[in-house]
Amino acid sequence: MEIQNGKTKLLGTSCNLRTIGYKYQSQHNLFQENDVGQLASITITKKRSDTVLKLSYSSSIRTQGALAATRWYFQIDGQECRKPTPIDIGMWQETADNTHVPAVLTGICESIAESGAALAAGQHTVTVRIGQMLSIHVADAISGWHTASILEVQEMCPQY
């Protein structure tokens, strides 16, 4: 890295360590009782092919049901991130308690392609989904119970 005009710059690239594009969506008092399916969606136009997407979703979540689990995860254009890793969180419930907890699902996605090719510039749809965790029984789930649910997508220069 080098400092150029007061900004940090990655050597060998024209990409500064900053956000290139940003989209934000917030919904309050969203009470979603989906156990499987889409919770939120946003479309972003990625300006460059040498950038990554930083994805964040925060909400109140609940999994209810004895010996059951729920998985919250991101998809881009209908596919999960492959590089560096899928972005997900899971919640296991051993008893039938009805506990709602705050949760933040966040991560970086470089590629959804099996080949690991960079996510191309252009329009992409980012969705937050809910569903089965491994081979565990799907729980009775709730997202966004009496709180704000926030979905953010940032196009950023890779920081490596």
PDB file of C-alpha atoms in Angstrom:
ATOM      1  CA  MET A   1       0.000   0.000   0.000  1.00  0.00           C
ATOM      2  CA  GLU A   2       1.028   3.575  -0.485  1.00  0.00           C
ATOM      3  CA  ILE A   3      -0.316   6.967   0.509  1.00  0.00           C
ATOM      4  CA  GLN A   4      -1.297   9.123  -2.456  1.00  0.00           C
ATOM      5  CA  ASN A   5      -2.941  12.538  -2.005  1.00  0.00           C
ATOM      6  CA  GLY A   6      -3.830  11.637   1.568  1.00  0.00           C
ATOM      7  CA  LYS A   7      -5.613   8.399   0.552  1.00  0.00           C
ATOM      8  CA  THR A   8      -4.456   4.838   1.005  1.00  0.00           C
ATOM      9  CA  LYS A   9      -4.093   3.053  -2.306  1.00  0.00           C
ATOM     10  CA  LEU A  10      -3.514  -0.617  -3.060  1.00  0.00           C
ATOM     11  CA  LEU A  11      -0.381  -1.109  -5.113  1.00  0.00           C
ATOM     12  CA  GLY A  12      -1.077  -2.413  -8.583  1.00  0.00           C
ATOM     13  CA  THR A  13      -4.700  -1.282  -8.628  1.00  0.00           C
ATOM     14  CA  SER A  14      -6.598   1.931  -9.196  1.00  0.00           C
ATOM     15  CA  CYS A  15      -8.973   1.144  -6.362  1.00  0.00           C
ATOM     16  CA  ASN A  16      -8.784   3.244  -3.182  1.00  0.00           C
ATOM     17  CA  LEU A  17      -9.790   1.759   0.168  1.00  0.00           C
ATOM     18  CA  ARG A  18     -13.252   3.280   0.217  1.00  0.00           C
ATOM     19  CA  THR A  19     -16.832   2.561  -0.603  1.00  0.00           C
ATOM     20  CA  ILE A  20     -17.601   2.778  -4.337  1.00  0.00           C
ATOM     21  CA  GLY A  21     -21.386   2.290  -4.131  1.00  0.00           C
ATOM     22  CA  TYR A  22     -23.946   1.968  -1.356  1.00  0.00           C
ATOM     23  CA  LYS A  23     -27.610   0.920  -0.994  1.00  0.00           C
ATOM     24  CA  TYR A  24     -29.676   0.920   2.211  1.00  0.00           C
ATOM     25  CA  GLN A  25     -33.159  -0.364   2.967  1.00  0.00           C
ATOM     26  CA  SER A  26     -34.958  -0.236   6.311  1.00  0.00           C
ATOM     27  CA  GLN A  27     -38.351  -1.548   7.345  1.00  0.00           C
ATOM     28  CA  HIS A  28     -39.793  -1.070  10.822  1.00  0.00           C
ATOM     29  CA  ASN A  29     -42.154  -3.441  12.630  1.00  0.00           C
ATOM     30  CA  LEU A  30     -41.728  -5.992   9.904  1.00  0.00           C
ATOM     31  CA  PHE A  31     -43.199  -9.178  11.322  1.00  0.00           C
ATOM     32  CA  GLN A  32     -42.238 -12.026   9.031  1.00  0.00           C
ATOM     33  CA  GLU A  33     -43.266 -15.528   9.989  1.00  0.00           C
ATOM     34  CA  ASN A  34     -41.480 -17.140   7.040  1.00  0.00           C
ATOM     35  CA  ASP A  35     -39.729 -20.382   7.935  1.00  0.00           C
ATOM     36  CA  VAL A  36     -38.388 -20.767   4.394  1.00  0.00           C
ATOM     37  CA  GLY A  37     -38.022 -18.156   1.651  1.00  0.00           C
ATOM     38  CA  GLN A  38     -37.102 -14.552   0.989  1.00  0.00           C
ATOM     39  CA  LEU A  39     -37.111 -11.909   3.736  1.00  0.00           C
ATOM     40  CA  ALA A  40     -35.661  -8.855   1.985  1.00  0.00           C
ATOM     41  CA  SER A  41     -34.266  -7.868  -1.399  1.00  0.00           C
ATOM     42  CA  ILE A  42     -32.351  -4.948  -2.849  1.00  0.00           C
ATOM     43  CA  THR A  43     -30.874  -4.273  -6.291  1.00  0.00           C
ATOM     44  CA  ILE A  44     -27.492  -2.593  -6.679  1.00  0.00           C
ATOM     45  CA  THR A  45     -25.571  -1.612  -9.782  1.00  0.00           C
ATOM     46  CA  LYS A  46     -21.977  -2.700  -9.226  1.00  0.00           C
ATOM     47  CA  LYS A  47     -19.757  -0.099 -10.862  1.00  0.00           C
ATOM     48  CA  ARG A  48     -16.552  -2.125 -11.177  1.00  0.00           C
ATOM     49  CA  SER A  49     -15.516  -5.741 -11.658  1.00  0.00           C
ATOM     50  CA  ASP A  50     -12.462  -5.477  -9.361  1.00  0.00           C
ATOM     51  CA  THR A  51     -14.527  -4.712  -6.233  1.00  0.00           C
ATOM     52  CA  VAL A  52     -16.320  -6.820  -3.608  1.00  0.00           C
ATOM     53  CA  LEU A  53     -19.748  -6.481  -2.008  1.00  0.00           C
ATOM     54  CA  LYS A  54     -20.052  -6.067   1.738  1.00  0.00           C
ATOM     55  CA  LEU A  55     -23.479  -7.338   2.777  1.00  0.00           C
ATOM     56  CA  SER A  56     -25.176  -6.598   6.121  1.00  0.00           C
ATOM     57  CA  TYR A  57     -28.612  -7.438   7.506  1.00  0.00           C
ATOM     58  CA  SER A  58     -29.734  -6.702  11.060  1.00  0.00           C
ATOM     59  CA  SER A  59     -33.021  -7.697  12.627  1.00  0.00           C
ATOM     60  CA  SER A  60     -34.650  -9.400  15.560  1.00  0.00           C
ATOM     61  CA  ILE A  61     -34.839 -13.169  15.013  1.00  0.00           C
ATOM     62  CA  ARG A  62     -36.473 -16.116  16.692  1.00  0.00           C
ATOM     63  CA  THR A  63     -36.377 -19.859  16.291  1.00  0.00           C
ATOM     64  CA  GLN A  64     -39.006 -21.856  18.154  1.00  0.00           C
ATOM     65  CA  GLY A  65     -39.475 -25.580  18.349  1.00  0.00           C
ATOM     66  CA  ALA A  66     -37.775 -28.338  20.261  1.00  0.00           C
ATOM     67  CA  LEU A  67     -34.691 -29.722  18.506  1.00  0.00           C
ATOM     68  CA  ALA A  68     -35.075 -27.417  15.519  1.00  0.00           C
ATOM     69  CA  ALA A  69     -32.940 -24.812  13.755  1.00  0.00           C
ATOM     70  CA  THR A  70     -33.154 -21.973  11.264  1.00  0.00           C
ATOM     71  CA  ARG A  71     -30.575 -20.504   8.885  1.00  0.00           C
ATOM     72  CA  TRP A  72     -30.509 -16.894   7.658  1.00  0.00           C
ATOM     73  CA  TYR A  73     -28.288 -16.303   4.596  1.00  0.00           C
ATOM     74  CA  PHE A  74     -27.507 -14.069   1.627  1.00  0.00           C
ATOM     75  CA  GLN A  75     -27.885 -14.777  -2.067  1.00  0.00           C
ATOM     76  CA  ILE A  76     -26.732 -12.667  -4.997  1.00  0.00           C
ATOM     77  CA  ASP A  77     -28.657 -13.251  -8.216  1.00  0.00           C
ATOM     78  CA  GLY A  78     -30.132 -16.433  -6.713  1.00  0.00           C
ATOM     79  CA  GLN A  79     -26.797 -17.977  -5.664  1.00  0.00           C
ATOM     80  CA  GLU A  80     -24.875 -18.022  -2.423  1.00  0.00           C
ATOM     81  CA  CYS A  81     -21.466 -16.464  -2.187  1.00  0.00           C
ATOM     82  CA  ARG A  82     -18.667 -18.961  -2.877  1.00  0.00           C
ATOM     83  CA  LYS A  83     -15.615 -16.793  -2.296  1.00  0.00           C
ATOM     84  CA  PRO A  84     -14.443 -16.311   0.322  1.00  0.00           C
ATOM     85  CA  THR A  85     -17.319 -18.258   1.957  1.00  0.00           C
ATOM     86  CA  PRO A  86     -21.141 -18.378   2.213  1.00  0.00           C
ATOM     87  CA  ILE A  87     -22.524 -15.623   4.437  1.00  0.00           C
ATOM     88  CA  ASP A  88     -24.952 -17.073   6.965  1.00  0.00           C
ATOM     89  CA  ILE A  89     -25.981 -17.409  10.592  1.00  0.00           C
ATOM     90  CA  GLY A  90     -27.876 -20.212  12.265  1.00  0.00           C
ATOM     91  CA  MET A  91     -29.964 -20.532  15.389  1.00  0.00           C
ATOM     92  CA  TRP A  92     -30.600 -23.839  17.169  1.00  0.00           C
ATOM     93  CA  GLN A  93     -33.398 -24.336  19.675  1.00  0.00           C
ATOM     94  CA  GLU A  94     -33.344 -27.287  22.040  1.00  0.00           C
ATOM     95  CA  THR A  95     -36.574 -26.416  23.850  1.00  0.00           C
ATOM     96  CA  ALA A  96     -39.818 -24.763  22.808  1.00  0.00           C
ATOM     97  CA  ASP A  97     -38.789 -21.362  24.270  1.00  0.00           C
ATOM     98  CA  ASN A  98     -39.995 -18.225  22.497  1.00  0.00           C
ATOM     99  CA  THR A  99     -36.903 -16.017  22.751  1.00  0.00           C
ATOM    100  CA  HIS A 100     -36.301 -13.186  20.274  1.00  0.00           C
ATOM    101  CA  VAL A 101     -32.697 -11.988  19.927  1.00  0.00           C
ATOM    102  CA  PRO A 102     -30.964  -9.255  17.943  1.00  0.00           C
ATOM    103  CA  ALA A 103     -28.872 -10.562  15.073  1.00  0.00           C
ATOM    104  CA  VAL A 104     -26.454  -9.195  12.497  1.00  0.00           C
ATOM    105  CA  LEU A 105     -25.652 -11.148   9.357  1.00  0.00           C
ATOM    106  CA  THR A 106     -22.628  -9.636   7.622  1.00  0.00           C
ATOM    107  CA  GLY A 107     -19.786 -10.579   5.301  1.00  0.00           C
ATOM    108  CA  ILE A 108     -17.840  -9.916   2.118  1.00  0.00           C
ATOM    109  CA  CYS A 109     -18.625 -11.569  -1.224  1.00  0.00           C
ATOM    110  CA  GLU A 110     -16.075 -11.660  -4.020  1.00  0.00           C
ATOM    111  CA  SER A 111     -17.681 -14.338  -6.194  1.00  0.00           C
ATOM    112  CA  ILE A 112     -20.796 -16.460  -6.642  1.00  0.00           C
ATOM    113  CA  ALA A 113     -19.251 -18.403  -9.532  1.00  0.00           C
ATOM    114  CA  GLU A 114     -18.043 -21.979  -9.069  1.00  0.00           C
ATOM    115  CA  SER A 115     -14.844 -20.939 -10.858  1.00  0.00           C
ATOM    116  CA  GLY A 116     -14.253 -18.157  -8.323  1.00  0.00           C
ATOM    117  CA  ALA A 117     -14.459 -15.483 -11.021  1.00  0.00           C
ATOM    118  CA  ALA A 118     -15.067 -11.970  -9.689  1.00  0.00           C
ATOM    119  CA  LEU A 119     -18.616 -10.682  -9.454  1.00  0.00           C
ATOM    120  CA  ALA A 120     -19.061  -8.681 -12.657  1.00  0.00           C
ATOM    121  CA  ALA A 121     -19.918  -5.014 -12.911  1.00  0.00           C
ATOM    122  CA  GLY A 122     -23.610  -4.403 -13.569  1.00  0.00           C
ATOM    123  CA  GLN A 123     -26.935  -4.904 -11.859  1.00  0.00           C
ATOM    124  CA  HIS A 124     -27.215  -7.524  -9.085  1.00  0.00           C
ATOM    125  CA  THR A 125     -30.059  -8.494  -6.773  1.00  0.00           C
ATOM    126  CA  VAL A 126     -29.096  -9.228  -3.170  1.00  0.00           C
ATOM    127  CA  THR A 127     -31.597 -11.186  -1.077  1.00  0.00           C
ATOM    128  CA  VAL A 128     -31.758 -12.239   2.553  1.00  0.00           C
ATOM    129  CA  ARG A 129     -33.277 -15.692   2.829  1.00  0.00           C
ATOM    130  CA  ILE A 130     -34.325 -18.025   5.598  1.00  0.00           C
ATOM    131  CA  GLY A 131     -34.390 -21.790   5.512  1.00  0.00           C
ATOM    132  CA  GLN A 132     -33.181 -25.151   6.678  1.00  0.00           C
ATOM    133  CA  MET A 133     -29.886 -25.540   8.495  1.00  0.00           C
ATOM    134  CA  LEU A 134     -28.039 -28.669   7.356  1.00  0.00           C
ATOM    135  CA  SER A 135     -30.335 -31.672   7.838  1.00  0.00           C
ATOM    136  CA  ILE A 136     -31.973 -30.365  11.028  1.00  0.00           C
ATOM    137  CA  HIS A 137     -35.746 -29.945  11.297  1.00  0.00           C
ATOM    138  CA  VAL A 138     -36.819 -26.432  10.226  1.00  0.00           C
ATOM    139  CA  ALA A 139     -38.017 -24.410  13.206  1.00  0.00           C
ATOM    140  CA  ASP A 140     -40.927 -22.004  13.498  1.00  0.00           C
ATOM    141  CA  ALA A 141     -39.053 -18.766  12.783  1.00  0.00           C
ATOM    142  CA  ILE A 142     -39.796 -15.061  13.025  1.00  0.00           C
ATOM    143  CA  SER A 143     -37.726 -12.159  11.711  1.00  0.00           C
ATOM    144  CA  GLY A 144     -38.172  -8.467  12.458  1.00  0.00           C
ATOM    145  CA  TRP A 145     -40.435  -8.699  15.487  1.00  0.00           C
ATOM    146  CA  HIS A 146     -41.255  -5.092  16.571  1.00  0.00           C
ATOM    147  CA  THR A 147     -37.841  -3.794  15.468  1.00  0.00           C
ATOM    148  CA  ALA A 148     -36.210  -2.287  12.416  1.00  0.00           C
ATOM    149  CA  SER A 149     -34.839  -4.704   9.823  1.00  0.00           C
ATOM    150  CA  ILE A 150     -31.970  -3.126   7.900  1.00  0.00           C
ATOM    151  CA  LEU A 151     -30.349  -4.394   4.695  1.00  0.00           C
ATOM    152  CA  GLU A 152     -27.168  -2.679   3.477  1.00  0.00           C
ATOM    153  CA  VAL A 153     -24.995  -3.367   0.446  1.00  0.00           C
ATOM    154  CA  GLN A 154     -21.660  -1.623  -0.095  1.00  0.00           C
ATOM    155  CA  GLU A 155     -19.431  -1.970  -3.126  1.00  0.00           C
ATOM    156  CA  MET A 156     -15.886  -1.751  -1.813  1.00  0.00           C
ATOM    157  CA  CYS A 157     -12.317  -2.106  -2.969  1.00  0.00           C
ATOM    158  CA  PRO A 158     -10.833  -5.384  -1.741  1.00  0.00           C
ATOM    159  CA  GLN A 159      -8.584  -4.817   1.249  1.00  0.00           C
ATOM    160  CA  TYR A 160      -5.842  -7.348   0.622  1.00  0.00           C
TER     161      TYR A 160
END
